[in-house]
Protein backbone atom coordinates (compact mmCIF):
# COMPACT_ATOMS: atom_id res chain seq x y z
CA MET A 1 0.00 0.00 0.00
CA THR A 2 1.79 3.02 -0.92
CA THR A 3 -0.16 6.00 -2.05
CA MET A 4 -2.13 8.80 -0.51
CA GLU A 5 -5.21 6.89 -1.50
CA ARG A 6 -8.59 8.43 -1.89
CA ALA A 7 -10.00 5.09 -0.72
CA PRO A 8 -9.49 3.79 2.84
CA ALA A 9 -5.85 4.20 3.53
CA GLU A 10 -3.44 1.50 4.37
CA VAL A 11 -0.57 1.94 6.41
CA LEU A 12 2.66 1.00 7.44
CA PRO A 13 4.28 -1.10 9.78
CA ALA A 14 6.95 -1.59 12.09
CA ALA A 15 10.55 -1.37 12.63
CA GLY A 16 13.23 1.07 12.42
CA SER A 17 16.61 1.18 13.86
CA GLY A 18 18.07 1.82 17.20
CA ALA A 19 16.46 1.86 20.60
CA ALA A 20 14.69 5.03 21.51
CA GLU A 21 16.79 7.13 23.82
CA THR A 22 14.57 8.75 26.40
CA THR A 23 15.74 12.06 27.73
CA THR A 24 12.52 13.93 28.26
CA THR A 25 11.81 16.75 30.63
CA GLY A 26 8.25 17.29 31.77
CA GLY A 27 6.94 15.42 28.75
CA ALA A 28 8.80 17.65 26.30
CA THR A 29 10.57 16.14 23.34
CA SER A 30 14.27 15.62 24.01
CA PRO A 31 16.58 18.04 22.17
CA ARG A 32 18.42 14.97 20.90
CA ARG A 33 15.34 13.97 18.93
CA TRP A 34 14.61 17.30 17.29
CA PRO A 35 17.10 16.84 14.43
CA GLY A 36 15.48 13.46 13.68
CA LEU A 37 11.96 14.87 13.79
CA LEU A 38 12.95 17.75 11.53
CA ALA A 39 14.60 15.36 9.08
CA ALA A 40 11.51 13.11 9.10
CA ALA A 41 9.27 16.12 8.49
CA ALA A 42 11.45 17.23 5.58
CA GLY A 43 11.33 13.73 4.12
CA LEU A 44 7.54 13.63 4.48
CA GLY A 45 7.20 17.01 2.79
CA GLY A 46 9.41 15.90 -0.07
CA ALA A 47 7.44 12.68 -0.52
CA LEU A 48 4.11 14.53 -0.58
CA LEU A 49 5.43 17.02 -3.10
CA ALA A 50 6.90 14.32 -5.33
CA HIS A 51 3.65 12.34 -5.18
CA ARG A 52 1.73 15.43 -6.24
CA PHE A 53 3.83 15.77 -9.38
CA ILE A 54 4.02 12.02 -10.10
CA PRO A 55 0.86 10.48 -8.54
CA ALA A 56 1.58 7.05 -10.03
CA VAL A 57 4.28 6.59 -7.38
CA GLY A 58 2.86 6.43 -3.87
CA VAL A 59 3.82 8.64 -0.95
CA LEU A 60 5.38 5.74 0.96
CA THR A 61 7.50 4.68 -2.00
CA TRP A 62 8.65 8.25 -2.50
CA ALA A 63 9.54 8.44 1.19
CA VAL A 64 11.79 5.38 1.00
CA ALA A 65 13.41 6.60 -2.23
CA LEU A 66 14.12 10.08 -0.86
CA GLY A 67 15.49 8.58 2.35
CA MET A 68 17.87 6.40 0.36
CA LEU A 69 18.92 9.44 -1.68
CA ALA A 70 19.60 11.49 1.46
CA GLY A 71 21.43 8.65 3.19
CA ASN A 72 23.70 7.86 0.26
CA THR A 73 24.61 11.40 -0.84
CA ARG A 74 25.51 12.89 2.55
CA LEU A 75 22.57 15.29 2.37
CA LEU A 76 21.60 14.14 5.85
CA PRO A 77 23.89 15.39 8.64
CA ALA A 78 25.27 12.73 10.94
CA ALA A 79 23.47 14.14 13.97
CA ALA A 80 20.15 14.12 12.13
CA ALA A 81 20.72 10.57 10.88
CA THR A 82 21.39 9.34 14.42
CA ALA A 83 18.36 11.13 15.83
CA LEU A 84 16.20 9.89 12.95
CA GLY A 85 16.99 6.33 13.94
CA ARG A 86 15.59 7.02 17.41
CA VAL A 87 12.16 8.15 16.18
CA THR A 88 11.65 5.80 13.23
CA ARG A 89 10.39 2.80 15.19
CA ARG A 90 7.82 4.83 17.12
CA LEU A 91 6.48 6.52 13.98
CA LEU A 92 6.14 3.17 12.22
CA ARG A 93 4.17 1.66 15.06
CA ILE A 94 1.88 4.66 15.24
CA GLY A 95 1.18 4.29 11.53
CA ILE A 96 0.43 0.58 11.80
CA VAL A 97 -1.92 1.03 14.73
CA LEU A 98 -3.85 3.78 12.94
CA LEU A 99 -4.14 1.56 9.87
CA GLY A 100 -6.76 -0.36 11.81
CA PHE A 101 -9.21 2.53 11.30
CA SER A 102 -9.27 1.80 7.55
CA VAL A 103 -11.32 -1.41 7.83
CA SER A 104 -14.31 -2.69 9.75
CA PHE A 105 -15.49 -6.18 10.62
CA GLY A 106 -18.90 -5.45 9.07
CA ALA A 107 -17.46 -4.64 5.65
CA ILE A 108 -15.50 -7.88 5.69
CA ALA A 109 -18.50 -9.97 6.74
CA ALA A 110 -20.56 -8.49 3.89
CA LEU A 111 -18.25 -10.14 1.35
CA GLY A 112 -19.55 -13.58 2.25
CA LEU A 113 -17.80 -16.67 3.53
CA GLY A 114 -16.64 -17.84 0.11
CA THR A 115 -14.84 -14.60 -0.76
CA VAL A 116 -13.27 -14.28 2.69
CA GLY A 117 -12.10 -17.90 2.44
CA LEU A 118 -10.62 -17.22 -1.00
CA VAL A 119 -8.75 -14.16 0.28
CA ALA A 120 -7.42 -15.98 3.35
CA GLY A 121 -6.40 -19.06 1.36
CA THR A 122 -4.64 -16.98 -1.29
CA LEU A 123 -2.83 -15.01 1.38
CA VAL A 124 -1.55 -18.03 3.29
CA ALA A 125 -0.51 -19.91 0.17
CA THR A 126 1.32 -16.88 -1.26
CA LEU A 127 3.12 -16.21 2.03
CA VAL A 128 4.24 -19.82 2.43
CA VAL A 129 5.29 -20.39 -1.19
CA THR A 130 7.09 -17.06 -1.62
CA THR A 131 8.97 -17.41 1.67
CA TRP A 132 9.95 -20.97 0.79
CA LEU A 133 11.14 -19.91 -2.66
CA GLY A 134 13.17 -17.04 -1.23
CA ASN A 135 14.86 -19.42 1.18
CA ARG A 136 15.57 -21.84 -1.66
CA VAL A 137 17.47 -19.19 -3.62
CA ARG A 138 19.21 -18.06 -0.41
CA LEU A 139 17.80 -14.58 -0.04
CA GLY A 140 17.90 -15.07 3.70
CA ARG A 141 15.06 -15.90 6.06
CA ALA A 142 14.24 -12.31 6.97
CA ARG A 143 14.23 -10.97 3.42
CA SER A 144 12.26 -13.95 2.14
CA LEU A 145 9.63 -13.49 4.85
CA LEU A 146 9.31 -9.76 4.15
CA ILE A 147 8.84 -10.28 0.42
CA GLY A 148 6.32 -13.04 1.09
CA THR A 149 4.44 -10.80 3.52
CA GLY A 150 4.40 -7.86 1.13
CA PHE A 151 3.02 -9.85 -1.79
CA ALA A 152 0.58 -11.85 0.31
CA ILE A 153 -0.93 -9.06 2.41
CA CYS A 154 -0.61 -5.36 1.73
CA GLY A 155 2.69 -4.28 0.27
CA ALA A 156 4.84 -1.72 2.06
CA SER A 157 2.65 -1.58 5.18
CA ALA A 158 2.89 -5.31 5.76
CA ILE A 159 6.62 -5.34 5.13
CA ALA A 160 7.17 -2.60 7.68
CA ALA A 161 4.92 -4.33 10.20
CA MET A 162 6.75 -7.63 9.87
CA GLU A 163 10.27 -6.13 9.98
CA GLU A 164 10.95 -6.48 13.67
CA THR A 165 9.29 -9.88 14.03
CA ALA A 166 11.32 -11.17 11.08
CA GLY A 167 14.58 -9.83 12.52
CA ALA A 168 15.15 -7.87 9.30
CA ASP A 169 17.09 -4.67 8.67
CA GLU A 170 16.52 -1.51 6.64
CA GLU A 171 17.96 -3.03 3.47
CA ASP A 172 15.62 -6.01 3.69
CA VAL A 173 12.69 -3.59 4.04
CA ALA A 174 13.86 -1.45 1.12
CA VAL A 175 14.25 -4.50 -1.13
CA GLY A 176 10.78 -5.74 -0.25
CA ILE A 177 9.14 -2.37 -0.87
CA ALA A 178 10.95 -1.98 -4.18
CA MET A 179 9.67 -5.37 -5.33
CA VAL A 180 6.02 -4.82 -4.37
CA THR A 181 6.11 -1.39 -6.00
CA LEU A 182 7.60 -2.65 -9.25
CA PHE A 183 5.52 -5.79 -9.67
CA GLY A 184 2.38 -4.28 -8.18
CA THR A 185 2.56 -1.59 -10.83
CA LEU A 186 2.96 -4.20 -13.55
CA ALA A 187 -0.06 -6.11 -12.22
CA MET A 188 -2.05 -2.87 -12.05
CA VAL A 189 -1.45 -2.33 -15.78
CA LEU A 190 -1.73 -5.91 -17.03
CA MET A 191 -4.68 -7.32 -15.07
CA PRO A 192 -7.32 -4.99 -16.56
CA LEU A 193 -6.21 -6.15 -20.02
CA LEU A 194 -7.09 -9.74 -19.02
CA TRP A 195 -10.47 -8.87 -17.49
CA HIS A 196 -12.75 -9.45 -20.49
CA PRO A 197 -10.64 -12.11 -22.27
CA LEU A 198 -10.97 -14.22 -19.12
CA GLY A 199 -14.73 -13.72 -19.10
CA LEU A 200 -14.87 -12.29 -15.59
CA SER A 201 -17.89 -10.37 -14.34
CA ASP A 202 -17.47 -6.95 -12.75
CA VAL A 203 -17.67 -8.39 -9.25
CA GLN A 204 -15.26 -11.21 -10.09
CA PHE A 205 -12.71 -8.78 -11.46
CA GLY A 206 -13.04 -6.60 -8.37
CA VAL A 207 -12.36 -9.63 -6.17
CA TRP A 208 -9.41 -10.68 -8.36
CA ALA A 209 -7.80 -7.23 -8.24
CA GLY A 210 -8.34 -6.88 -4.49
CA ALA A 211 -6.97 -10.35 -3.75
CA SER A 212 -3.93 -10.10 -6.03
CA ILE A 213 -2.50 -6.58 -6.14
CA GLN A 214 -0.33 -5.30 -3.29
CA GLU A 215 -1.11 -1.62 -2.65
CA VAL A 216 -4.52 -0.01 -2.16
CA GLY A 217 -3.66 2.70 -4.67
CA GLN A 218 -2.71 0.09 -7.24
CA VAL A 219 -5.96 -1.78 -6.60
CA VAL A 220 -8.01 1.38 -7.07
CA ALA A 221 -6.19 2.17 -10.32
CA ALA A 222 -6.65 -1.35 -11.69
CA ALA A 223 -10.36 -1.52 -10.82
CA GLY A 224 -11.08 2.08 -11.82
CA ALA A 225 -11.90 1.21 -15.41
CA GLY A 226 -14.99 -0.66 -14.20
CA GLY A 227 -16.43 2.24 -12.25
CA ALA A 228 -17.27 2.86 -8.61
CA ALA A 229 -18.98 -0.51 -8.02
CA VAL A 230 -15.92 -2.51 -9.10
CA VAL A 231 -13.61 -0.24 -7.11
CA GLY A 232 -15.79 -0.71 -4.03
CA VAL A 233 -15.59 -4.50 -4.23
CA ALA A 234 -11.85 -4.45 -4.92
CA VAL A 235 -11.05 -2.12 -2.01
CA VAL A 236 -13.08 -4.12 0.53
CA VAL A 237 -11.38 -7.33 -0.59
CA LYS A 238 -8.01 -5.59 -0.35
CA LEU A 239 -8.78 -4.34 3.15
CA THR A 240 -9.71 -7.88 4.15
CA ARG A 241 -6.08 -8.72 3.47
CA VAL A 242 -5.06 -5.72 5.58
CA LEU A 243 -7.15 -7.04 8.48
CA LEU A 244 -5.34 -10.37 8.24
CA LEU A 245 -2.03 -8.58 8.79
CA ALA A 246 -2.54 -8.70 12.56
CA PRO A 247 -3.06 -12.47 12.94
CA VAL A 248 -0.26 -13.21 10.47
CA VAL A 249 2.27 -11.07 12.35
CA ALA A 250 1.10 -12.56 15.64
CA ALA A 251 1.33 -16.12 14.28
CA VAL A 252 4.85 -15.57 12.94
CA SER A 253 5.85 -14.01 16.25
CA VAL A 254 4.48 -16.97 18.23
CA ARG A 255 6.17 -19.46 15.91
CA ARG A 256 9.49 -17.66 16.19
CA ARG A 257 9.20 -17.54 19.96
CA MET A 258 8.40 -21.25 20.18
CA SER A 259 11.24 -22.18 17.86
CA SER A 260 13.79 -20.07 19.72
CA PRO A 261 16.26 -22.16 21.68
CA GLU A 262 15.99 -21.99 25.44
CA ARG A 263 17.79 -18.94 26.74
CA SER A 264 18.43 -17.39 30.06
CA THR A 265 15.52 -15.55 31.64
CA ASP A 266 17.10 -12.16 30.97
CA ALA A 267 17.65 -12.88 27.26
CA LYS A 268 15.44 -11.02 24.84
CA ARG A 269 12.91 -13.19 23.03
CA PRO A 270 10.29 -12.28 20.46
CA PRO A 271 7.06 -11.08 22.13
CA ILE A 272 4.10 -13.44 21.92
CA VAL A 273 1.90 -10.76 20.34
CA PRO A 274 3.51 -7.40 19.51
CA LEU A 275 1.77 -4.53 21.27
CA PHE A 276 1.23 -2.64 18.03
CA VAL A 277 -0.74 -5.63 16.67
CA LEU A 278 -3.11 -5.38 19.63
CA GLY A 279 -3.43 -1.66 18.97
CA PHE A 280 -4.24 -2.35 15.33
CA ILE A 281 -7.02 -4.78 16.30
CA ALA A 282 -8.40 -2.31 18.83
CA CYS A 283 -8.65 0.36 16.12
CA VAL A 284 -10.46 -2.06 13.79
CA ALA A 285 -12.92 -2.83 16.59
CA LEU A 286 -13.44 0.87 17.29
CA ARG A 287 -14.04 1.59 13.60
CA SER A 288 -16.52 -1.29 13.49
CA THR A 289 -18.73 0.34 16.13
CA GLY A 290 -19.67 3.03 13.62
CA MET A 291 -19.09 5.71 16.25
CA ILE A 292 -16.19 7.41 14.47
CA PRO A 293 -17.37 10.28 12.21
CA ALA A 294 -16.33 10.17 8.56
CA GLY A 295 -14.41 13.42 8.95
CA ALA A 296 -12.41 11.99 11.82
CA LEU A 297 -11.62 8.85 9.82
CA ALA A 298 -10.34 10.98 6.95
CA ALA A 299 -8.10 12.93 9.32
CA ILE A 300 -6.81 9.74 10.93
CA SER A 301 -6.01 8.36 7.47
CA GLN A 302 -3.85 11.40 6.72
CA VAL A 303 -2.03 11.13 10.06
CA GLN A 304 -1.44 7.43 9.45
CA VAL A 305 0.12 7.97 6.04
CA ALA A 306 2.19 10.87 7.38
CA ALA A 307 3.57 8.81 10.27
CA LEU A 308 4.37 5.92 8.01
CA ALA A 309 5.99 8.04 5.30
CA ALA A 310 8.15 9.91 7.82
CA ALA A 311 9.26 6.61 9.33
CA LEU A 312 10.01 5.04 5.96
CA PHE A 313 12.11 8.07 5.06
CA GLY A 314 14.17 7.26 8.15
CA MET A 315 14.46 3.61 7.18
CA GLY A 316 15.48 4.52 3.65
CA ALA A 317 18.20 6.80 5.01
CA GLY A 318 19.82 3.78 6.67
CA VAL A 319 20.08 1.78 3.42
CA LYS A 320 23.35 1.51 1.54
CA LEU A 321 22.63 1.26 -2.18
CA ARG A 322 25.76 -0.72 -2.98
CA SER A 323 24.63 -3.49 -0.66
CA LEU A 324 21.00 -3.19 -1.79
CA LEU A 325 21.81 -3.85 -5.44
CA ARG A 326 23.92 -6.89 -4.66
CA ARG A 327 22.38 -10.17 -5.96
CA SER A 328 19.31 -8.42 -7.38
CA GLY A 329 18.66 -11.22 -9.89
CA PRO A 330 17.32 -13.80 -7.39
CA VAL A 331 15.17 -11.15 -5.70
CA LEU A 332 13.57 -10.17 -9.01
CA ALA A 333 12.94 -13.83 -9.84
CA VAL A 334 11.22 -14.48 -6.51
CA ALA A 335 9.10 -11.34 -6.83
CA ALA A 336 8.05 -12.23 -10.36
CA ALA A 337 7.11 -15.74 -9.27
CA ALA A 338 5.13 -14.34 -6.32
CA THR A 339 3.22 -12.01 -8.65
CA VAL A 340 2.22 -14.83 -10.98
CA PHE A 341 1.38 -17.14 -8.08
CA VAL A 342 -0.88 -14.75 -6.15
CA ALA A 343 -2.76 -13.73 -9.30
CA GLY A 344 -3.03 -17.32 -10.51
CA ILE A 345 -4.30 -18.86 -7.30
CA ALA A 346 -6.83 -16.06 -6.75
CA LEU A 347 -8.08 -16.44 -10.33
CA ALA A 348 -8.37 -20.20 -9.93
CA GLY A 349 -10.52 -19.75 -6.83
CA ILE A 350 -12.79 -17.28 -8.62
CA LEU A 351 -13.24 -19.59 -11.62
CA LEU A 352 -14.12 -22.39 -9.21
CA GLY A 353 -16.99 -20.32 -7.90
CA LEU A 354 -15.47 -18.56 -4.90
CA GLY A 355 -15.70 -14.80 -4.70
CA GLY A 356 -18.43 -13.28 -6.85
């Protein structure tokens, strides 16, 4: 999910670098953090401006790209880079939690059991197969899991949310986001061309786009040719995948914790359920009550994207391009395979009578 979408916004996820250094006085922000906050604000402003001129590239993608540019050209002072690392994790978690306001349980239930089952089955299969394939070509467990998560669930937001649980670093996150942006854009262009040749109805195509394409903005663009009704179906299906982000992150966290070798009691182990996941679910529940005014939801969506973009700028600033470009061939192959797989398995389910 990577654009300042007009539809319910998706958001980003979790991670960052460095432990937050707390030197606050009376609740005021520490002077050590101000350079980082100013740098994050500048990155956010640049991403918003770039997105305005080139809307096809989402705000979150622009944020990562500008962060990488700043971090690799010495445009970012050392003090600002250090401080930026302290605020990145907190901004990411805020963005992920607020993402919960973009979806409600009622909208998901309205899809019907068959469509929800198709979405869940496609998600799990894509995550498992893509992660397995990445491990087979030796991308590394963390990078393989992030790419699998991005293609299976919701692009950049899911990758960011899974970063800490996967034990990944900024370069792993940047690679994953680059892949979902590139191949999600290709799917956005190519899938509408296959709509009528495949004999899909409007509803079926909406389900296919929502179950297959990574970012909300890309889903909206792909379904837009069919009008508001198709876009509506596609976005709700897409947000069903977003809702599944929480249980997937929790499940991976539990599995990692259980598979960790026994350590001393003071050793750090993965949390059973990350706190931000609980916050995400709480926001979904609150949205589902119908008590949040539409204007407030729109404002929350903007704050969510802003927090996520500022954090991703910080993550991008920590990426070294020379290392990022190393062994790009296997990454591209895995991403291409994931694109074909998620679209193919979703299509197969639709043609078998699930979803529309």
